[in-house]
Amino acid sequence: MNKSKFLKRFLIALIFIVFIFLILITINLANETENWKFLGLDFNNKNEIISSYGSLIGGILSFLSILFVLVSLIQQQEQIRNEKEEKLTDEKIELLNRLKLLSSFFTSAIDNIELQGIQMKQFFEKEKEFPSQMNQMYFTTNKNFSRVIDLDSTSIYKAINYNFKNNDDWEKMFLNIYSIFDFYSDAILELKEKYQSQINFKVEEQRKISNDLMQFLNLGANLVDEYKINIGEGYLDHPWSNLVNEFTPEYYKYLEECVEKNEPTDLRTISNLYLLPFLENAMDIRQAYGYDNFGSRVLVNLSSYIRKRINELEVNCVYYAENIEKQYSEYFSTENDNSEKLKNYKSLFDELQN
C-alpha cells in the first residue's frame, strides 16, 4: 500500500470516528437527565448547554471540513497520478504497436527481397547460358520499403529507444533499419531502370543483326541469280553459288523449326551452326578459287561482321548477367547480411509482444 492510499484511509477513518463522536454527543444531549453524567459535562443550564453544544459542533464541523479538504486533495493527486499512469501505459502500447507494425513490414520486406532474388537468379543463369535469347526478369510489386520510409521517423526512434534503452546498440539498430529500407527502395528502382535499359539495348542490337541477316540472305539470293543468268543450267556447279544455295534452305528450315516449337531464334545457334560453317567453307573456296565477280566477297565480309556483332552482344549480356549475379549474392540472396539483420530485428520485436 502506498503512502497516499494509507493517508487517505486514515483520514476517512478519522472522519468516521469524528462523526460517531458527534452522533454520540448529540444523542447524549437529547436524552439528558438530571442523573446522567456522560463524559462528566455540566448541562444544568439549557442556554449554556445550547451555547456549549454549538461551539462544540462548530469546532467539530470545521475540523471535518479540513479533513474533507485533505481527502479531496489526496483524491485529486491520485486522479492526476492515475491519469499520468494511463497516459504512460497508452504511450507504451503505442510505442509497442509501432514496433509491431515494423515487424509486419520486416516480414513482407524479407519475403520481397528473397522473391526478387529468385527472379534475379533465374535471369542471370539463363542470360549467361543463352545470352543471345530474350530472357526475362520479373519484378515484385511491393511498397513496403517506401511505407517504412514514410513512417514518422521520430515515433520509430522513440519506440526503439523506449523498448531497447538497455541495449547499447539501440541507436545503431534504428539507423540500420532506415539505411536498409532506403537502400532497397532505391536499389530495386535502379535495378528496374538498368534492366529496362539493357532490354532496350538488346532488342535494338537484335533488330540490327536481324536486318544484317536479311541483307545477307538477299545478297546471297542475288548471287545465285547472277550465276543462273550468266552461267545457265550449270550455275549450281560453281562453288560459290552452290555454297549459298545450300546455306539458304538450311537457314530457313531452322527458322521454321523455331516457329513450330514456339521458340525464339537463338543468334548463337545461327552464328555457330550456320554462319561459322559458311565462313569455313567460304575460306576453303577462296583458297582454291578466289572470290567471284557476283558478290561472294561481300557475303563473306558481312557474315564475319554479323558473327562479330553477335559475339559483342553476347559479351555485353554476359557482363550484365554477372553484374546481376553480384548484386544477387550481396543483397538479394537468402543469406545476405541485410536480410539477416532484418530477421534479427524482427525476432527482437516479436519477443516484446510475448
Coordinates of C-alpha atoms in Angstrom, one line a residue:
M1 CA 0.0 0.0 0.0
N2 CA 1.5 3.4 -1.0
K3 CA 1.7 6.4 1.3
S4 CA -1.2 8.4 -0.2
K5 CA -3.6 5.5 0.0
F6 CA -2.7 4.9 3.6
L7 CA -3.1 8.6 4.5
K8 CA -6.5 8.7 2.6
R9 CA -7.8 5.7 4.5
F10 CA -6.5 7.2 7.8
L11 CA -8.4 10.4 7.1
I12 CA -11.6 8.6 6.2
A13 CA -11.3 6.5 9.3
L14 CA -10.8 9.7 11.4
I15 CA -13.8 11.4 9.7
F16 CA -15.8 8.3 10.6
I17 CA -14.7 8.4 14.2
V18 CA -15.5 12.2 14.5
F19 CA -18.9 11.5 13.0
I20 CA -19.5 8.8 15.6
F21 CA -18.3 11.1 18.3
L22 CA -20.6 13.8 17.0
I23 CA -23.6 11.4 16.9
L24 CA -22.9 10.2 20.5
I25 CA -22.7 13.8 21.8
T26 CA -25.9 14.7 20.1
I27 CA -27.7 11.6 21.4
N28 CA -26.3 12.2 24.9
L29 CA -27.6 15.8 24.9
A30 CA -31.0 14.8 23.5
N31 CA -31.5 12.2 26.2
E32 CA -30.0 14.2 29.1
T33 CA -31.5 13.6 32.6
E34 CA -30.6 15.0 35.9
N35 CA -28.7 11.9 36.9
W36 CA -27.0 11.5 33.5
K37 CA -23.3 12.1 33.8
F38 CA -22.0 11.0 30.4
L39 CA -18.5 12.4 29.9
G40 CA -18.9 14.4 33.1
L41 CA -20.2 17.6 31.4
D42 CA -22.4 20.2 33.1
F43 CA -25.6 20.6 31.2
N44 CA -27.9 22.1 34.0
N45 CA -28.5 25.4 32.3
K46 CA -30.2 25.0 28.9
N47 CA -28.8 28.1 27.4
E48 CA -25.3 27.2 28.5
I49 CA -25.9 23.7 27.0
I50 CA -27.0 25.1 23.7
S51 CA -24.1 27.5 23.6
S52 CA -21.6 24.8 24.6
Y53 CA -23.1 22.4 22.1
G54 CA -23.0 25.0 19.3
S55 CA -19.4 25.8 20.0
L56 CA -18.5 22.1 20.1
I57 CA -20.4 21.4 16.8
G58 CA -18.7 24.4 15.1
G59 CA -15.3 23.2 16.0
I60 CA -16.1 19.7 15.0
L61 CA -17.5 20.7 11.7
S62 CA -14.5 23.0 11.0
F63 CA -12.3 20.1 11.8
L64 CA -14.3 17.8 9.5
S65 CA -14.2 20.4 6.7
I66 CA -10.4 20.4 6.9
L67 CA -10.4 16.6 6.8
F68 CA -12.7 16.6 3.7
V69 CA -10.4 19.1 2.0
L70 CA -7.4 16.9 2.8
V71 CA -9.2 13.8 1.4
S72 CA -10.2 15.8 -1.7
L73 CA -6.6 16.9 -2.3
I74 CA -5.4 13.3 -1.9
Q75 CA -8.1 12.2 -4.3
Q76 CA -7.0 14.8 -6.8
Q77 CA -3.4 13.7 -6.5
E78 CA -4.4 10.1 -7.0
Q79 CA -6.5 11.0 -10.1
I80 CA -3.6 13.0 -11.6
R81 CA -1.3 10.1 -10.9
N82 CA -3.7 7.6 -12.4
E83 CA -4.1 9.8 -15.5
K84 CA -0.3 10.0 -15.8
E85 CA 0.0 6.3 -15.4
E86 CA -2.8 5.7 -18.0
K87 CA -1.1 8.1 -20.4
L88 CA 2.3 6.3 -19.9
T89 CA 0.6 3.0 -20.4
D90 CA -1.1 4.2 -23.6
E91 CA 2.2 5.6 -24.8
K92 CA 3.9 2.3 -24.1
I93 CA 1.3 0.4 -26.0
E94 CA 1.6 2.9 -28.9
L95 CA 5.3 2.5 -29.0
L96 CA 5.0 -1.2 -28.9
N97 CA 2.5 -1.1 -31.7
R98 CA 4.9 0.9 -33.8
L99 CA 7.4 -2.0 -33.4
K100 CA 4.7 -4.5 -34.2
L101 CA 3.9 -2.6 -37.4
L102 CA 7.6 -2.5 -38.3
S103 CA 7.8 -6.3 -37.6
S104 CA 5.0 -6.8 -40.1
F105 CA 6.8 -4.7 -42.7
F106 CA 10.0 -6.7 -42.0
T107 CA 8.2 -9.9 -42.9
S108 CA 6.9 -8.6 -46.1
A109 CA 10.3 -6.9 -46.9
I110 CA 12.3 -10.1 -46.3
D111 CA 9.9 -12.1 -48.5
N112 CA 10.1 -9.4 -51.2
I113 CA 13.9 -9.4 -51.1
E114 CA 14.1 -13.2 -51.4
L115 CA 11.5 -13.4 -54.1
Q116 CA 13.3 -10.7 -56.1
G117 CA 16.4 -12.7 -55.6
I118 CA 14.8 -15.8 -57.0
Q119 CA 13.8 -13.8 -60.1
M120 CA 17.4 -12.4 -60.4
K121 CA 19.0 -15.9 -60.1
Q122 CA 16.8 -17.4 -62.7
F123 CA 17.5 -14.5 -65.0
F124 CA 21.3 -14.4 -64.7
E125 CA 21.6 -18.1 -65.0
K126 CA 19.7 -18.1 -68.3
E127 CA 21.4 -15.0 -69.5
K128 CA 24.8 -16.5 -69.0
E129 CA 23.8 -19.7 -70.7
F130 CA 21.8 -18.2 -73.5
P131 CA 22.9 -14.6 -73.8
S132 CA 21.5 -14.2 -77.3
Q133 CA 18.0 -15.1 -76.3
M134 CA 15.5 -12.6 -74.9
N135 CA 15.4 -13.7 -71.3
Q136 CA 13.0 -12.0 -68.9
M137 CA 13.5 -10.8 -65.3
Y138 CA 10.3 -10.0 -63.4
F139 CA 10.0 -7.6 -60.5
T140 CA 7.8 -7.9 -57.4
T141 CA 5.4 -5.0 -56.8
N142 CA 5.7 -4.0 -53.2
K143 CA 5.6 -0.6 -51.5
N144 CA 6.7 -1.8 -48.0
F145 CA 10.1 -0.2 -48.4
S146 CA 8.6 3.2 -49.2
R147 CA 6.0 2.8 -46.5
V148 CA 8.6 2.3 -43.8
I149 CA 10.5 5.4 -45.0
D150 CA 7.2 7.4 -45.0
L151 CA 6.5 6.5 -41.4
D152 CA 7.1 9.1 -38.7
S153 CA 10.8 8.5 -38.0
T154 CA 10.6 10.3 -34.7
S155 CA 8.0 7.9 -33.3
I156 CA 10.0 5.0 -34.6
Y157 CA 13.1 6.4 -32.9
K158 CA 11.2 6.8 -29.6
A159 CA 9.7 3.3 -29.9
I160 CA 13.2 1.7 -30.3
N161 CA 14.7 3.9 -27.6
Y162 CA 12.0 3.1 -25.1
N163 CA 11.9 -0.6 -25.7
F164 CA 15.6 -1.2 -26.2
K165 CA 17.1 1.6 -23.9
N166 CA 19.1 -1.1 -22.1
N167 CA 20.7 -2.2 -25.3
D168 CA 23.8 -0.2 -26.1
D169 CA 23.2 -0.7 -29.9
W170 CA 19.6 0.6 -30.0
E171 CA 20.6 3.7 -31.9
K172 CA 22.6 1.7 -34.4
M173 CA 19.5 -0.5 -34.8
F174 CA 17.4 2.5 -35.7
L175 CA 20.0 3.7 -38.2
N176 CA 20.4 0.3 -39.8
I177 CA 16.7 -0.2 -40.3
Y178 CA 16.3 3.1 -42.2
S179 CA 19.5 2.5 -44.1
I180 CA 18.4 -0.9 -45.2
F181 CA 14.9 0.2 -46.3
D182 CA 16.4 3.3 -48.1
F183 CA 18.9 1.1 -49.9
Y184 CA 16.3 -1.4 -51.2
S185 CA 13.8 1.3 -52.1
D186 CA 16.5 2.8 -54.4
A187 CA 18.2 -0.5 -55.4
I188 CA 15.0 -2.1 -56.8
L189 CA 14.2 1.1 -58.7
E190 CA 17.7 1.3 -60.1
L191 CA 17.6 -2.4 -60.9
K192 CA 14.4 -1.9 -62.9
E193 CA 15.8 1.1 -64.8
K194 CA 19.1 -0.7 -65.7
Y195 CA 17.2 -3.8 -66.7
Q196 CA 14.9 -1.8 -69.0
S197 CA 17.9 -0.1 -70.5
Q198 CA 19.6 -3.4 -71.1
I199 CA 16.5 -4.9 -72.7
N200 CA 16.1 -1.8 -75.0
F201 CA 19.8 -2.2 -76.0
K202 CA 19.4 -5.9 -76.6
V203 CA 16.2 -5.5 -78.7
E204 CA 17.9 -2.8 -80.7
E205 CA 21.0 -4.9 -81.3
Q206 CA 18.9 -8.0 -82.2
R207 CA 17.0 -5.9 -84.7
K208 CA 20.2 -4.6 -86.3
I209 CA 21.6 -8.2 -86.5
S210 CA 18.3 -9.4 -88.0
N211 CA 18.5 -6.7 -90.6
D212 CA 22.0 -7.7 -91.4
L213 CA 21.0 -11.4 -91.7
M214 CA 18.1 -10.3 -94.0
Q215 CA 20.6 -8.3 -96.1
F216 CA 22.9 -11.4 -96.2
L217 CA 20.1 -13.6 -97.5
N218 CA 19.1 -11.0 -100.1
L219 CA 22.7 -10.7 -101.3
G220 CA 23.0 -14.5 -101.4
A221 CA 19.8 -14.7 -103.5
N222 CA 21.2 -12.1 -105.8
L223 CA 24.5 -14.0 -106.2
V224 CA 22.7 -17.2 -107.1
D225 CA 20.5 -15.3 -109.6
E226 CA 23.6 -13.8 -111.2
Y227 CA 25.1 -17.2 -111.6
K228 CA 21.8 -18.5 -113.1
I229 CA 21.6 -15.6 -115.5
N230 CA 25.2 -15.6 -116.6
I231 CA 26.0 -19.4 -116.4
G232 CA 22.7 -21.0 -117.2
E233 CA 21.9 -24.7 -116.4
G234 CA 25.1 -25.5 -114.6
Y235 CA 25.1 -22.5 -112.3
L236 CA 25.0 -24.7 -109.2
D237 CA 28.2 -26.4 -110.2
H238 CA 30.1 -23.4 -109.2
P239 CA 31.3 -23.5 -105.6
W240 CA 30.1 -20.0 -104.6
S241 CA 26.6 -20.4 -105.9
N242 CA 26.4 -23.9 -104.5
L243 CA 27.6 -22.7 -101.1
V244 CA 25.0 -20.0 -100.9
N245 CA 22.3 -22.3 -102.3
E246 CA 22.9 -24.9 -99.6
F247 CA 23.0 -22.3 -96.8
T248 CA 19.7 -20.6 -97.5
P249 CA 17.3 -23.5 -97.3
E250 CA 19.1 -24.8 -94.1
Y251 CA 18.8 -21.4 -92.5
Y252 CA 15.1 -21.1 -93.3
K253 CA 14.5 -24.6 -92.1
Y254 CA 15.9 -23.6 -88.7
L255 CA 13.6 -20.6 -88.6
E256 CA 10.6 -22.8 -89.4
E257 CA 11.5 -25.2 -86.6
C258 CA 11.6 -22.3 -84.1
V259 CA 8.1 -21.3 -85.2
E260 CA 6.8 -24.9 -84.9
K261 CA 8.3 -25.3 -81.4
N262 CA 7.2 -21.8 -80.4
E263 CA 10.7 -20.9 -79.5
P264 CA 12.7 -17.7 -80.2
T265 CA 15.6 -17.9 -82.6
D266 CA 19.0 -18.1 -81.0
L267 CA 21.6 -15.9 -82.5
R268 CA 24.3 -18.1 -81.0
T269 CA 22.9 -21.1 -82.9
I270 CA 22.7 -19.1 -86.1
S271 CA 26.3 -17.9 -85.6
N272 CA 27.8 -21.3 -84.7
L273 CA 25.7 -23.8 -86.7
Y274 CA 25.1 -21.7 -89.9
L275 CA 27.4 -18.7 -90.3
L276 CA 30.5 -20.4 -89.0
P277 CA 30.3 -23.4 -91.4
F278 CA 29.5 -21.0 -94.2
L279 CA 32.7 -18.9 -93.4
E280 CA 34.8 -22.1 -93.1
N281 CA 33.7 -23.4 -96.5
A282 CA 34.0 -19.9 -98.0
M283 CA 37.6 -19.7 -96.8
D284 CA 38.3 -23.1 -98.5
I285 CA 36.7 -21.9 -101.7
R286 CA 38.6 -18.6 -101.6
Q287 CA 41.8 -20.5 -101.1
A288 CA 41.1 -22.7 -104.1
Y289 CA 39.3 -20.4 -106.5
G290 CA 39.4 -16.9 -105.0
Y291 CA 36.4 -14.6 -104.9
D292 CA 34.0 -14.3 -107.9
N293 CA 32.5 -11.2 -109.5
F294 CA 29.0 -11.7 -108.2
G295 CA 29.4 -10.6 -104.5
S296 CA 31.0 -13.5 -102.7
R297 CA 33.5 -11.2 -101.0
V298 CA 30.7 -9.0 -99.7
L299 CA 28.9 -12.1 -98.4
V300 CA 32.0 -13.3 -96.6
N301 CA 32.7 -9.9 -95.0
L302 CA 29.0 -9.5 -94.0
S303 CA 28.8 -12.9 -92.4
S304 CA 32.0 -12.3 -90.5
Y305 CA 30.6 -8.9 -89.4
I306 CA 27.3 -10.5 -88.2
R307 CA 29.2 -13.1 -86.1
K308 CA 31.3 -10.3 -84.6
R309 CA 28.1 -8.3 -83.7
I310 CA 26.5 -11.4 -82.2
N311 CA 29.7 -12.1 -80.1
E312 CA 29.7 -8.5 -78.9
L313 CA 26.1 -8.7 -77.9
E314 CA 26.7 -11.9 -76.0
V315 CA 29.7 -10.5 -74.2
N316 CA 27.6 -7.5 -73.2
C317 CA 24.8 -9.7 -72.0
V318 CA 27.1 -12.0 -70.0
Y319 CA 28.7 -9.0 -68.4
Y320 CA 25.3 -7.6 -67.4
A321 CA 24.3 -11.1 -66.1
E322 CA 27.5 -11.2 -64.0
N323 CA 26.6 -7.8 -62.5
I324 CA 23.2 -9.1 -61.6
E325 CA 24.7 -12.2 -60.1
K326 CA 27.0 -10.0 -57.9
Q327 CA 24.0 -7.9 -56.7
Y328 CA 22.1 -11.1 -56.0
S329 CA 24.9 -12.6 -53.9
E330 CA 25.4 -9.4 -51.9
Y331 CA 21.9 -8.1 -51.4
F332 CA 19.1 -10.5 -52.6
S333 CA 20.2 -14.0 -51.7
T334 CA 18.5 -15.8 -48.8
E335 CA 21.7 -15.3 -46.8
N336 CA 22.6 -11.7 -47.5
D337 CA 23.6 -9.6 -44.5
N338 CA 20.7 -7.1 -44.8
S339 CA 18.0 -9.8 -44.7
E340 CA 19.8 -11.4 -41.7
K341 CA 19.7 -8.1 -39.8
L342 CA 16.0 -7.6 -40.6
K343 CA 15.3 -11.2 -39.4
N344 CA 17.2 -10.5 -36.1
Y345 CA 15.4 -7.2 -35.6
K346 CA 12.1 -8.9 -36.3
S347 CA 12.9 -11.6 -33.7
L348 CA 13.7 -8.9 -31.1
F349 CA 10.5 -7.0 -31.8
D350 CA 8.4 -10.2 -31.7
E351 CA 9.8 -11.1 -28.3
L352 CA 8.4 -7.9 -26.9
Q353 CA 4.9 -8.9 -27.9
N354 CA 5.1 -12.0 -25.8

